[in-house]
JSON list of C-alpha atoms in Angstrom, two decimals:
[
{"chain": "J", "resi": 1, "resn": "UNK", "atom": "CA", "xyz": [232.87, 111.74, 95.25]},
{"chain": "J", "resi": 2, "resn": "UNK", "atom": "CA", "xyz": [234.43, 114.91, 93.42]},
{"chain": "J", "resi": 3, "resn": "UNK", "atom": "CA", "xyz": [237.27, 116.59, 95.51]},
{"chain": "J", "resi": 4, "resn": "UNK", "atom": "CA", "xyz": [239.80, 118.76, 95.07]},
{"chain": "J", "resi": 5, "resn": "UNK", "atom": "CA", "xyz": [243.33, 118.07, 94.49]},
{"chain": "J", "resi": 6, "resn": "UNK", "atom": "CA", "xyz": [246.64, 120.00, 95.34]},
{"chain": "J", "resi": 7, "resn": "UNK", "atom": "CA", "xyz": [250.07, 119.61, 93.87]},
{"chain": "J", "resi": 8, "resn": "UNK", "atom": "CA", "xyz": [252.54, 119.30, 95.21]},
{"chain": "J", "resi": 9, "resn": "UNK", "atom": "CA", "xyz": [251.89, 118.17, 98.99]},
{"chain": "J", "resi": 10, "resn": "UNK", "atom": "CA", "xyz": [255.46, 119.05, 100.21]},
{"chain": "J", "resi": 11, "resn": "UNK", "atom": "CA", "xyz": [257.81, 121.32, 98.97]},
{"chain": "J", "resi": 12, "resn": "UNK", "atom": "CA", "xyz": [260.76, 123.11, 100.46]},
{"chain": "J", "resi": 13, "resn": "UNK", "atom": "CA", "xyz": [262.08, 126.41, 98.99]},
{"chain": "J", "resi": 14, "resn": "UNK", "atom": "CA", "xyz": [264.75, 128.70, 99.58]},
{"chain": "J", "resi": 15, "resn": "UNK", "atom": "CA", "xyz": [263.89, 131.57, 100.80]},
{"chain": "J", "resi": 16, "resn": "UNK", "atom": "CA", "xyz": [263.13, 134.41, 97.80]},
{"chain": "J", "resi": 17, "resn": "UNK", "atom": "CA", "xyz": [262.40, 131.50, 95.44]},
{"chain": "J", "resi": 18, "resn": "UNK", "atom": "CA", "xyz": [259.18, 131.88, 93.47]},
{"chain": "J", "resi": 19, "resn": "UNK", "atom": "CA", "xyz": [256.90, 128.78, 94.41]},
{"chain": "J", "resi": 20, "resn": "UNK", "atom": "CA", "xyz": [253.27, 127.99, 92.34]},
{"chain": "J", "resi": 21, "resn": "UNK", "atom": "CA", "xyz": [251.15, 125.87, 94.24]},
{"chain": "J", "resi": 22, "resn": "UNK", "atom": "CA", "xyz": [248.59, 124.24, 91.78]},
{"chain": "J", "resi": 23, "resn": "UNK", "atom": "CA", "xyz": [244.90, 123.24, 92.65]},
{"chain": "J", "resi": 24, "resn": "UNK", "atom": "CA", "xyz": [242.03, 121.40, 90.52]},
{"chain": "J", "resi": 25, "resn": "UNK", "atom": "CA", "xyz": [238.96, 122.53, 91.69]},
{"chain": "J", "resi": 26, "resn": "UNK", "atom": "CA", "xyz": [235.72, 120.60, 91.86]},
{"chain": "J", "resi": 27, "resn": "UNK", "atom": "CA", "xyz": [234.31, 120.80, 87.78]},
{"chain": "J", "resi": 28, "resn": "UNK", "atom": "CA", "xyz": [231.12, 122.27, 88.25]},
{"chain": "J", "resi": 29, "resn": "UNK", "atom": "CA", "xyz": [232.53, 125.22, 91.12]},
{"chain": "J", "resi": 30, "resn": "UNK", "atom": "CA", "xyz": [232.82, 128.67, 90.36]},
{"chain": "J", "resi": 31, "resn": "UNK", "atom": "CA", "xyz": [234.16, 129.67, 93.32]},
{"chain": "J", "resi": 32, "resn": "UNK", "atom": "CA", "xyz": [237.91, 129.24, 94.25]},
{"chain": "J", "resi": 33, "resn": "UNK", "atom": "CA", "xyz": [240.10, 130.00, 97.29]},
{"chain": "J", "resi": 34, "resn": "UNK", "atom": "CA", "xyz": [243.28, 129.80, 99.19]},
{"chain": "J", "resi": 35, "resn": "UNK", "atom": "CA", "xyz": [243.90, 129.65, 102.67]},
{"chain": "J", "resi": 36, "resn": "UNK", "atom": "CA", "xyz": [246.78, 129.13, 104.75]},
{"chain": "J", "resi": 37, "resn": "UNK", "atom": "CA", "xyz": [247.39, 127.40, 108.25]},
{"chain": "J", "resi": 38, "resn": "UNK", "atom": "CA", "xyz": [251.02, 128.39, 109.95]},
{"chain": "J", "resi": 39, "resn": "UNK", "atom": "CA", "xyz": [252.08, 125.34, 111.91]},
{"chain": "J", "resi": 40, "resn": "UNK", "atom": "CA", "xyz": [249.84, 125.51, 115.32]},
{"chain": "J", "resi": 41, "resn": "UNK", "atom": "CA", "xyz": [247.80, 127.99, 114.00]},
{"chain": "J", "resi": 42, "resn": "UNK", "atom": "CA", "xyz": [244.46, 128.85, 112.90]},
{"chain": "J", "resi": 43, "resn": "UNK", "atom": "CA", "xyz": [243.17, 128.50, 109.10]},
{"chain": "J", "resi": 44, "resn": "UNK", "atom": "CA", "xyz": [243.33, 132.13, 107.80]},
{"chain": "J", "resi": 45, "resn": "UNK", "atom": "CA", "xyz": [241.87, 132.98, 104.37]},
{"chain": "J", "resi": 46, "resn": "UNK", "atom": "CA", "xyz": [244.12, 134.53, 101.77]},
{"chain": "J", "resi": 47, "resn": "UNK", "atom": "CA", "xyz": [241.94, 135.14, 98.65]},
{"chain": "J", "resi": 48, "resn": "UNK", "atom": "CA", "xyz": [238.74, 134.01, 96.68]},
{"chain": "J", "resi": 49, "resn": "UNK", "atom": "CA", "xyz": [238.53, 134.51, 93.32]},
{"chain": "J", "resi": 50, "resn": "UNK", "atom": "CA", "xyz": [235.46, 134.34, 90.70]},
{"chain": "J", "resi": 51, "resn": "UNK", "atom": "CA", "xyz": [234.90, 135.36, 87.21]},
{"chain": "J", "resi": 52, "resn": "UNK", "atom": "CA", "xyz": [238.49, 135.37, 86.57]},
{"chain": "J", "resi": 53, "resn": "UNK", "atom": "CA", "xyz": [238.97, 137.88, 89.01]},
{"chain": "J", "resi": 54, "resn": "UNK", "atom": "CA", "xyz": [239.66, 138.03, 92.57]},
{"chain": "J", "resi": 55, "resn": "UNK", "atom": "CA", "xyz": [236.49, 138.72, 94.41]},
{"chain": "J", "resi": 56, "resn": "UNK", "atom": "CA", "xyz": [237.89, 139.28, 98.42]},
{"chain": "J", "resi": 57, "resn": "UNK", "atom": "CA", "xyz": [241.08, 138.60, 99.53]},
{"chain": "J", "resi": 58, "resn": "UNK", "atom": "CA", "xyz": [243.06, 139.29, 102.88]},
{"chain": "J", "resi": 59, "resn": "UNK", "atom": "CA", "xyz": [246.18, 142.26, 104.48]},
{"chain": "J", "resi": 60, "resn": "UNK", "atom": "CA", "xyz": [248.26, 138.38, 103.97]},
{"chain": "J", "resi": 61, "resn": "UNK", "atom": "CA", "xyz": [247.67, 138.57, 100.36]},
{"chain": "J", "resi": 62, "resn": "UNK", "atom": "CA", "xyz": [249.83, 141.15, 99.68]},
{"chain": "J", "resi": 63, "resn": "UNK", "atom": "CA", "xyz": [251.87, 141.73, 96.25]},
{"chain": "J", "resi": 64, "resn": "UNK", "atom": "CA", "xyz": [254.13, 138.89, 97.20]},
{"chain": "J", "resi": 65, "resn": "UNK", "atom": "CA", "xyz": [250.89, 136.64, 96.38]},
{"chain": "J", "resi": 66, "resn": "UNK", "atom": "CA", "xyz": [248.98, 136.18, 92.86]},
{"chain": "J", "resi": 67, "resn": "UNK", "atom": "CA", "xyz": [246.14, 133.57, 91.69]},
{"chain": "J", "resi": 68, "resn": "UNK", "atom": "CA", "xyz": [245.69, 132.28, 88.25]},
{"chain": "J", "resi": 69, "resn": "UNK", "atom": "CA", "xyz": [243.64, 130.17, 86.35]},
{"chain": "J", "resi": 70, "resn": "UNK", "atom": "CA", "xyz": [245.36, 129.70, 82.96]},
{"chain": "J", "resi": 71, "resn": "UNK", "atom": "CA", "xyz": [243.01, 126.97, 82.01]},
{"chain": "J", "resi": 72, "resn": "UNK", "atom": "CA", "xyz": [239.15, 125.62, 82.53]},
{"chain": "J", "resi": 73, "resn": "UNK", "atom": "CA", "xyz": [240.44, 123.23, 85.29]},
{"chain": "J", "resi": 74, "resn": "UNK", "atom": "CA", "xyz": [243.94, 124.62, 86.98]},
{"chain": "J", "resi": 75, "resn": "UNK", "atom": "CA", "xyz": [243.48, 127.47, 89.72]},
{"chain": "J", "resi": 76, "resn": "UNK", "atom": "CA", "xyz": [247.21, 128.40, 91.33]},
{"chain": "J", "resi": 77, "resn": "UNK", "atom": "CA", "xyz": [248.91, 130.08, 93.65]},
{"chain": "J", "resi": 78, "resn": "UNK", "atom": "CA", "xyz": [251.88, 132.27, 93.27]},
{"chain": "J", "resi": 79, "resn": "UNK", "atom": "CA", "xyz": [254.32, 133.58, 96.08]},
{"chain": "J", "resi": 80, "resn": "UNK", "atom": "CA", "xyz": [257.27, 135.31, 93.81]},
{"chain": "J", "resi": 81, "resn": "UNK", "atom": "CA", "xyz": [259.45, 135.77, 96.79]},
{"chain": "J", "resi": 82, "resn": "UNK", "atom": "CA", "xyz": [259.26, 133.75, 99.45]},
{"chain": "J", "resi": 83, "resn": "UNK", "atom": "CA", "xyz": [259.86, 134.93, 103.40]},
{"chain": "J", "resi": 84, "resn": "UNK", "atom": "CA", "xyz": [260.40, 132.33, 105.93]},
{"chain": "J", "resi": 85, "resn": "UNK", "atom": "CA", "xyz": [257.31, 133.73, 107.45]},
{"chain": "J", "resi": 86, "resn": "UNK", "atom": "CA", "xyz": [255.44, 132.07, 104.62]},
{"chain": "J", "resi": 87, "resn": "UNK", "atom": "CA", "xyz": [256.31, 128.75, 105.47]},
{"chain": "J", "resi": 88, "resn": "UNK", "atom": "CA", "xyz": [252.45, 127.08, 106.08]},
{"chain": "J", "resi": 89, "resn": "UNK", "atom": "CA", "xyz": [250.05, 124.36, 105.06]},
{"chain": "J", "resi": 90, "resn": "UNK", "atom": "CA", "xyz": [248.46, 126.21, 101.86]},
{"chain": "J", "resi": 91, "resn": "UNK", "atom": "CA", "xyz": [244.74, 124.92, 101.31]},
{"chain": "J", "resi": 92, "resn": "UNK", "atom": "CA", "xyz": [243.04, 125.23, 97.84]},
{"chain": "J", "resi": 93, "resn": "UNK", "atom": "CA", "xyz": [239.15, 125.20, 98.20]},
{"chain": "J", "resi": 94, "resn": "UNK", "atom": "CA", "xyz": [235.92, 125.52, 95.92]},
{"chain": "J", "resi": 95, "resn": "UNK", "atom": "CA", "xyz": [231.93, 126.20, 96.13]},
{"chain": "J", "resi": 96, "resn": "UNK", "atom": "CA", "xyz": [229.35, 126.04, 93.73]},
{"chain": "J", "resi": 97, "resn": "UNK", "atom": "CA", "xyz": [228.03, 129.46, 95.21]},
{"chain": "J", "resi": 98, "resn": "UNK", "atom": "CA", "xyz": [229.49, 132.30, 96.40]},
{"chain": "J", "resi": 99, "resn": "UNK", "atom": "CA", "xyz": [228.90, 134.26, 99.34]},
{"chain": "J", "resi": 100, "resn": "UNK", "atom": "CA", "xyz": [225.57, 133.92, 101.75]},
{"chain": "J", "resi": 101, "resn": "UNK", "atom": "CA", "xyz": [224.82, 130.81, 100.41]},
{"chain": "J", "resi": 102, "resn": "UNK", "atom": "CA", "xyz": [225.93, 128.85, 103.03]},
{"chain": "J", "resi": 103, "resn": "UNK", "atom": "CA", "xyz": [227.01, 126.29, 100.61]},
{"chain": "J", "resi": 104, "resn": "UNK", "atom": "CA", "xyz": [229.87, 123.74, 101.40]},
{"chain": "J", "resi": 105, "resn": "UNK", "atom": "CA", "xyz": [233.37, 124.93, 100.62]},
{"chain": "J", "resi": 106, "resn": "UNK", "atom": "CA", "xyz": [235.55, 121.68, 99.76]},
{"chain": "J", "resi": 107, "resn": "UNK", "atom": "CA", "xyz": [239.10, 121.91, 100.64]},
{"chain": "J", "resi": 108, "resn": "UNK", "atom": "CA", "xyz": [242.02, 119.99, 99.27]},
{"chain": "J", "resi": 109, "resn": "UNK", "atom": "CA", "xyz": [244.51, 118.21, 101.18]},
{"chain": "J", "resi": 110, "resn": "UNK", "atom": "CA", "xyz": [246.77, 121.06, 101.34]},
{"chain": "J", "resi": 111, "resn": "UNK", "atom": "CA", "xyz": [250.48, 121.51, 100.28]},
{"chain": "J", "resi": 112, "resn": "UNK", "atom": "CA", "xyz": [253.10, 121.93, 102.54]},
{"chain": "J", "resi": 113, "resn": "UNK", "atom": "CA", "xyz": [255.12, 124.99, 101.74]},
{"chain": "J", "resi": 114, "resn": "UNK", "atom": "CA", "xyz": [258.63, 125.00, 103.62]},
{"chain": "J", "resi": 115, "resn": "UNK", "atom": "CA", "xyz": [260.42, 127.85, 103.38]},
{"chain": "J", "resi": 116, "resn": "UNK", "atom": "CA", "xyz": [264.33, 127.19, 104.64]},
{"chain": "K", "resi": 1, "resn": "UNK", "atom": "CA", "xyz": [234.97, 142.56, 114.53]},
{"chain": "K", "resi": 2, "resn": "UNK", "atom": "CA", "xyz": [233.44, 139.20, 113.54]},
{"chain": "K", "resi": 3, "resn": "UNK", "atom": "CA", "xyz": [235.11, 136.02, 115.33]},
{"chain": "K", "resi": 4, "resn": "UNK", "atom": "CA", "xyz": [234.84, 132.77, 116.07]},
{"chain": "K", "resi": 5, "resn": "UNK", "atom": "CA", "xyz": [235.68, 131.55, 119.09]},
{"chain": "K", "resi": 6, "resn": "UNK", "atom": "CA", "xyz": [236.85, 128.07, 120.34]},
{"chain": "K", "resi": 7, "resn": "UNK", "atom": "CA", "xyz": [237.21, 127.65, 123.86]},
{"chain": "K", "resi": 8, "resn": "UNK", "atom": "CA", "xyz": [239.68, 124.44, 125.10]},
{"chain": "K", "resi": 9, "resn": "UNK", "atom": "CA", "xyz": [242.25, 123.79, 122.50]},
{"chain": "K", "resi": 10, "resn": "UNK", "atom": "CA", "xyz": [243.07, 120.62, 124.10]},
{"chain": "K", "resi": 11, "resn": "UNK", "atom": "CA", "xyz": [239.73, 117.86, 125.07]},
{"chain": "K", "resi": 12, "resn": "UNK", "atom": "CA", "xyz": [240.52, 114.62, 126.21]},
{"chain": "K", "resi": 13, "resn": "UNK", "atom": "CA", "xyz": [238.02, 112.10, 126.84]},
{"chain": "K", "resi": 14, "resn": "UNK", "atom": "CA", "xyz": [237.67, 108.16, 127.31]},
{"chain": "K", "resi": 15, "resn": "UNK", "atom": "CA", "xyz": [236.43, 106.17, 124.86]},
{"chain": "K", "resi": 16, "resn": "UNK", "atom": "CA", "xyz": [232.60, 106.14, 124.97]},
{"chain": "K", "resi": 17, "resn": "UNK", "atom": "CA", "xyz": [232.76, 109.48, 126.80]},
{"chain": "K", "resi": 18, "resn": "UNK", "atom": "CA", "xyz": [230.80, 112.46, 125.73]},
{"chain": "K", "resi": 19, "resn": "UNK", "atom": "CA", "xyz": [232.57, 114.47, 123.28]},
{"chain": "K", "resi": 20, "resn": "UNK", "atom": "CA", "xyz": [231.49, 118.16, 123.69]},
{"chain": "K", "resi": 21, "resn": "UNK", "atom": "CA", "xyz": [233.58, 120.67, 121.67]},
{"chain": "K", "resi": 22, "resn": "UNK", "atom": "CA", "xyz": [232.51, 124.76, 122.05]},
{"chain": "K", "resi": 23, "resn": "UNK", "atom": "CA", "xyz": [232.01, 127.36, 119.58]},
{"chain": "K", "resi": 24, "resn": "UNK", "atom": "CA", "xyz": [230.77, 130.57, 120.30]},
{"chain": "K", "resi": 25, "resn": "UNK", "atom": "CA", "xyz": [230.28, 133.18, 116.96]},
{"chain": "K", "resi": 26, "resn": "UNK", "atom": "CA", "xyz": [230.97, 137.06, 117.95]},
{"chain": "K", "resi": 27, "resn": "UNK", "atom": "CA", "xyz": [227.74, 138.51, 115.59]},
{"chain": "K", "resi": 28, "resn": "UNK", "atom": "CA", "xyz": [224.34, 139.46, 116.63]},
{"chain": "K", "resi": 29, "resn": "UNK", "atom": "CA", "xyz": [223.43, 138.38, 113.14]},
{"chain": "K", "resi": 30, "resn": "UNK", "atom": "CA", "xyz": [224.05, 134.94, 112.87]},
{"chain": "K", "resi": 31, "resn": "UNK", "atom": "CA", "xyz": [226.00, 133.71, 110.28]},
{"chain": "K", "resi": 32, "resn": "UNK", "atom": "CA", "xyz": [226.20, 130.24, 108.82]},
{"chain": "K", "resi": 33, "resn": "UNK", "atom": "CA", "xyz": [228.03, 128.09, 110.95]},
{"chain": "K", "resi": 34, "resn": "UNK", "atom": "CA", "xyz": [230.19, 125.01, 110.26]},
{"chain": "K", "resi": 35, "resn": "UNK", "atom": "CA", "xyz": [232.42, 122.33, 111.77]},
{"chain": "K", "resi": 36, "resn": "UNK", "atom": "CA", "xyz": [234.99, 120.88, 109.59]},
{"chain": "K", "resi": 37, "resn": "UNK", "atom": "CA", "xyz": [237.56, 117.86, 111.27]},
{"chain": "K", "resi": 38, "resn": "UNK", "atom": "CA", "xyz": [241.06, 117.92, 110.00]},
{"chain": "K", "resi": 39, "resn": "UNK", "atom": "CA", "xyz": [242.94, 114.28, 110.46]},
{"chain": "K", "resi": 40, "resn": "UNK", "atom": "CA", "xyz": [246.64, 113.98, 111.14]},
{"chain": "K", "resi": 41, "resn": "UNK", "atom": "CA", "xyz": [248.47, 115.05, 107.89]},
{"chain": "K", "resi": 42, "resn": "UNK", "atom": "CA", "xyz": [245.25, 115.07, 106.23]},
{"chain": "K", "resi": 43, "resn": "UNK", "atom": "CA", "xyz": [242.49, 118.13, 104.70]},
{"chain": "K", "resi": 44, "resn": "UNK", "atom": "CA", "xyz": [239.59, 119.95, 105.91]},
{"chain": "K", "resi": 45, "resn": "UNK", "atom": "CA", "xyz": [236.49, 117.58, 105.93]},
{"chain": "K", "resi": 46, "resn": "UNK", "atom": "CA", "xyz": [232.88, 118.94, 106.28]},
{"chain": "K", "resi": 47, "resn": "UNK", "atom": "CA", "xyz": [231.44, 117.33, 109.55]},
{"chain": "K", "resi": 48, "resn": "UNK", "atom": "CA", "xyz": [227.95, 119.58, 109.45]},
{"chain": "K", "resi": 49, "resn": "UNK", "atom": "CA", "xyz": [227.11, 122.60, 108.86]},
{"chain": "K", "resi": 50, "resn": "UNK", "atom": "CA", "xyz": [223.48, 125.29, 109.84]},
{"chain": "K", "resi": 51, "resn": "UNK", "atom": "CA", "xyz": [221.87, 127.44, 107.41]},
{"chain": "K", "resi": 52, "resn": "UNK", "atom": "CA", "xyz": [218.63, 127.82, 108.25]},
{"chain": "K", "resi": 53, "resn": "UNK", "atom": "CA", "xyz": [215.82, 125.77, 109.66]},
{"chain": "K", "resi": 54, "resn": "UNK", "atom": "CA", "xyz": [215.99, 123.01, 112.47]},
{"chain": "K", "resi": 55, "resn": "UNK", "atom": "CA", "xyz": [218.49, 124.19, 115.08]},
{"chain": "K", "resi": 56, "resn": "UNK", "atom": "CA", "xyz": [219.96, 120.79, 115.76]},
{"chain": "K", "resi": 57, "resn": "UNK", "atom": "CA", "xyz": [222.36, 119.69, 113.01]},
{"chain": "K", "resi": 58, "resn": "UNK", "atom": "CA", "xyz": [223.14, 116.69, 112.72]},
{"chain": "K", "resi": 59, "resn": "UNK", "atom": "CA", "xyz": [226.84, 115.67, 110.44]},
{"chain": "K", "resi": 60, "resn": "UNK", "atom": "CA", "xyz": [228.95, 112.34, 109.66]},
{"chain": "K", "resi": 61, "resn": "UNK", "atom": "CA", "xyz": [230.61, 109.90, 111.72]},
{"chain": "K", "resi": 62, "resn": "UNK", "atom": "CA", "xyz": [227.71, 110.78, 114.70]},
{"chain": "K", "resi": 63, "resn": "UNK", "atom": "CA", "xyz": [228.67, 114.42, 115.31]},
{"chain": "K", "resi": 64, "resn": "UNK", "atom": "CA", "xyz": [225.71, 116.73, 115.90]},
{"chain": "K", "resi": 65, "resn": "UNK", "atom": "CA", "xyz": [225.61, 120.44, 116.79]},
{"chain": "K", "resi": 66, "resn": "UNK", "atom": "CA", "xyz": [222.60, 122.63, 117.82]},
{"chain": "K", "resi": 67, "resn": "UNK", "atom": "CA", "xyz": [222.92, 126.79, 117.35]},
{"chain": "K", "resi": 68, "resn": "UNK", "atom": "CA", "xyz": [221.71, 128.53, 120.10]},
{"chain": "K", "resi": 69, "resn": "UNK", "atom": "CA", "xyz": [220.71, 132.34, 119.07]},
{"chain": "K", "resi": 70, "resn": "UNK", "atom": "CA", "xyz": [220.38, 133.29, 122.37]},
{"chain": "K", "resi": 71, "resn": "UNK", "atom": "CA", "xyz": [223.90, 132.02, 123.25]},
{"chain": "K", "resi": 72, "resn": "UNK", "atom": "CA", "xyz": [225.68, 133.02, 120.16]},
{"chain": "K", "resi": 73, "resn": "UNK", "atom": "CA", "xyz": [226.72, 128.99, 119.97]},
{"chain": "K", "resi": 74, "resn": "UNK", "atom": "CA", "xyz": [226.98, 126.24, 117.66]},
{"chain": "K", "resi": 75, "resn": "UNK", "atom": "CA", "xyz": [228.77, 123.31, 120.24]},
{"chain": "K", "resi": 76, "resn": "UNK", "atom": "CA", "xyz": [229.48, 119.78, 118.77]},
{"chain": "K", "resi": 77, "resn": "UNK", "atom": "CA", "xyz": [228.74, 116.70, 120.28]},
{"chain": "K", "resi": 78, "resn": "UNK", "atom": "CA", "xyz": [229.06, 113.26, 119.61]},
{"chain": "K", "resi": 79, "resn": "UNK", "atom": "CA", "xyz": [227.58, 110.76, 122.61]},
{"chain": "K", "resi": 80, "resn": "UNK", "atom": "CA", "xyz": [229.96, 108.38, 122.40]},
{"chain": "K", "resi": 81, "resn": "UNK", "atom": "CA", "xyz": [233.64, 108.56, 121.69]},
{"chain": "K", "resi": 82, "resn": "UNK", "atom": "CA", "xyz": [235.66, 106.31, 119.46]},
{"chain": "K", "resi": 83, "resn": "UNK", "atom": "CA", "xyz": [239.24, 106.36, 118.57]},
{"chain": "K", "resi": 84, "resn": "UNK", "atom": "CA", "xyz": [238.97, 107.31, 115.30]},
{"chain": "K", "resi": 85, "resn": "UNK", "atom": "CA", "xyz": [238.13, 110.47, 116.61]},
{"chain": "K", "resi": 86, "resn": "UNK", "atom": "CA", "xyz": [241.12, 111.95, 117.47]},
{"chain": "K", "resi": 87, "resn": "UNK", "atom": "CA", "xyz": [241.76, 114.54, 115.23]},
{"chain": "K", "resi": 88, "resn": "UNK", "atom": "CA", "xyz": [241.75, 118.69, 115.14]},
{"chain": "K", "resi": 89, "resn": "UNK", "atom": "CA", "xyz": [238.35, 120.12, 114.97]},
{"chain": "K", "resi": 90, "resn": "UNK", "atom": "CA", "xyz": [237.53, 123.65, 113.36]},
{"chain": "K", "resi": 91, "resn": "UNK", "atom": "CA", "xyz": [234.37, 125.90, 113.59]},
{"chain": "K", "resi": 92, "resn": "UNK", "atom": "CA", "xyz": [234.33, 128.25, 110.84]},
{"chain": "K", "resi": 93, "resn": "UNK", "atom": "CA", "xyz": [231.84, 131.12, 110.31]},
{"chain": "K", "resi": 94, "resn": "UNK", "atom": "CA", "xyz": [230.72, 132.74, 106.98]},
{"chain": "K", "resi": 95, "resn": "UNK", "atom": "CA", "xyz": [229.31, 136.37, 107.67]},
{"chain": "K", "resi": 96, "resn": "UNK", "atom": "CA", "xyz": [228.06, 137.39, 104.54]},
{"chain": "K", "resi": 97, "resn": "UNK", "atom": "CA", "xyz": [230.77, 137.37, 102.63]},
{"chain": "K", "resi": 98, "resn": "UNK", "atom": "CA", "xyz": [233.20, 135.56, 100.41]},
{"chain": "K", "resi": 99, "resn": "UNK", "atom": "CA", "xyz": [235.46, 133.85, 103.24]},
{"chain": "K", "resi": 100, "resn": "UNK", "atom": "CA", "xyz": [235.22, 131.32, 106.17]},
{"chain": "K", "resi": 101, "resn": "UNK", "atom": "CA", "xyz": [236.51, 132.41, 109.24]},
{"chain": "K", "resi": 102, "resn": "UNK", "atom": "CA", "xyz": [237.45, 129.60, 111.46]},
{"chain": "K", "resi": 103, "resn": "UNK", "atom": "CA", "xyz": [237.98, 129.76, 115.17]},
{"chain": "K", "resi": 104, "resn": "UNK", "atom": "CA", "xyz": [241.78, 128.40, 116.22]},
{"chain": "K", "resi": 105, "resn": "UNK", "atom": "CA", "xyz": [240.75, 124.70, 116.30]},
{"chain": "K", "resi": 106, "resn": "UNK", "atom": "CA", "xyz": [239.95, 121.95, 119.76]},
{"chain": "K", "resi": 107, "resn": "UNK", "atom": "CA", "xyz": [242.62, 118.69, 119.03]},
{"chain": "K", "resi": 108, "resn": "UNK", "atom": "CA", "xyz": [240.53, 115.94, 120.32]},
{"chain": "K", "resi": 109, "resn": "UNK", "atom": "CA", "xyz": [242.23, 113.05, 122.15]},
{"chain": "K", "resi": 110, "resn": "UNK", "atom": "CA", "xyz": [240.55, 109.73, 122.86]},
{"chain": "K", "resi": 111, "resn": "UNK", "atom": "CA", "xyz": [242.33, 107.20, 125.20]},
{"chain": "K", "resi": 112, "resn": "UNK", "atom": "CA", "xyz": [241.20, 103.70, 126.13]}
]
């Protein structure tokens, strides 16, 4: 079954490093997102992106944060300087439609961002 | 503001208990509802999800779930509890737009 895949799944950072999380996204999706879980805490949605362009994305996402996808495949995450505050389980996901479709979002397995 | 809301972050039940975990959604629109399980040190799996059409959903691994308009609900059950249960559960919500919101997850535990 297709799924998608995150790299890394652990990494630890100092703090005000830049870190790129990378995701490969189901082939045939045209919808991409991250989302973030801080240890004990909900899943909170950080930014969906279609087109090449981000569609919706959260107050989180703020200029700290960037998405990419340099290629057909890759879809990544940028944090240029990281905060201790962004230490979290980072979750890629993809759809095949967008919004009000009720389609099936697939999430990765996450990567574990630790910010020290 | 639209929410979803989980109430019992802890369950605990015996094996080949009832397993009843509670969502309720905040809109009088419903949106499209979904359960996904998350396994120790693991990803976000799709248990079920509702659209439209039948009310009672029925998912993987025995799960089912039946929205209630008139309650604003979407509760998951399973009728008979195994081990391999144990895991975090999330109901997530889309309202019309580009992004899930999930409610802040049950952890099921299963004993012997």
């Amino acid at each position: 079954e297709p799924e998608v895949t995150q790299t890394p799944s652990h990494q630890v950072t100092q703090m005000g490093q830049e870190v790129i999380l990378r995701c490969v996204p189901i082939s045939n999706h045209l919808y991409f997102y991250w989302y973030r879980q801080i240890l004990g805490q909900k899943v909170e949605f950080l930014v969906s992106f279609y087109n090449n362009e981000i569609s919706e994305k959260s107050e989180i996402f703020d200029d700290q944060f960037s998405v990419e996808r340099p290629d057909g495949s890759n879809f990544t995450l940028k944090i240029r300087s990281t905060k201790l505050e962004d230490s979290a389980m980072y979750f890629c996901a993809s759809t095949r439609q967008g919004k009000s479709s009720g389609n099936t979002i697939y999430f990765g397995e996450g990567s574990w961002l630790t910010v020290v | 503001a639209q929410s979803v809301t989980q109430l019992g972050s802890h369950v605990s039940v015996s094996e080949g208990a009832l397993v009843l975990l509670r969502c309720n959604y905040s809109s009088s629109v419903p949106p499209y509802l979904f359960w996904y399980v998350q396994y120790p040190n693991q990803g976000l799996q799709l248990l079920l999800k509702y659209t439209t059409g039948a009310t009672l959903v029925k998912g993987i691994n025995g799960f089912e779930a039946e929205f209630k308009k008139s309650e604003t609900s979407f509760h998951l059950t399973k009728p008979s509890a195994h081990m391999s249960d144990a895991a975090e559960y999330f109901c997530a919500a889309n309202y019309n737009t580009d992004k899930l919101i999930f409610g802040t997850g049950t952890r099921l535990q299963v004993f012997p």
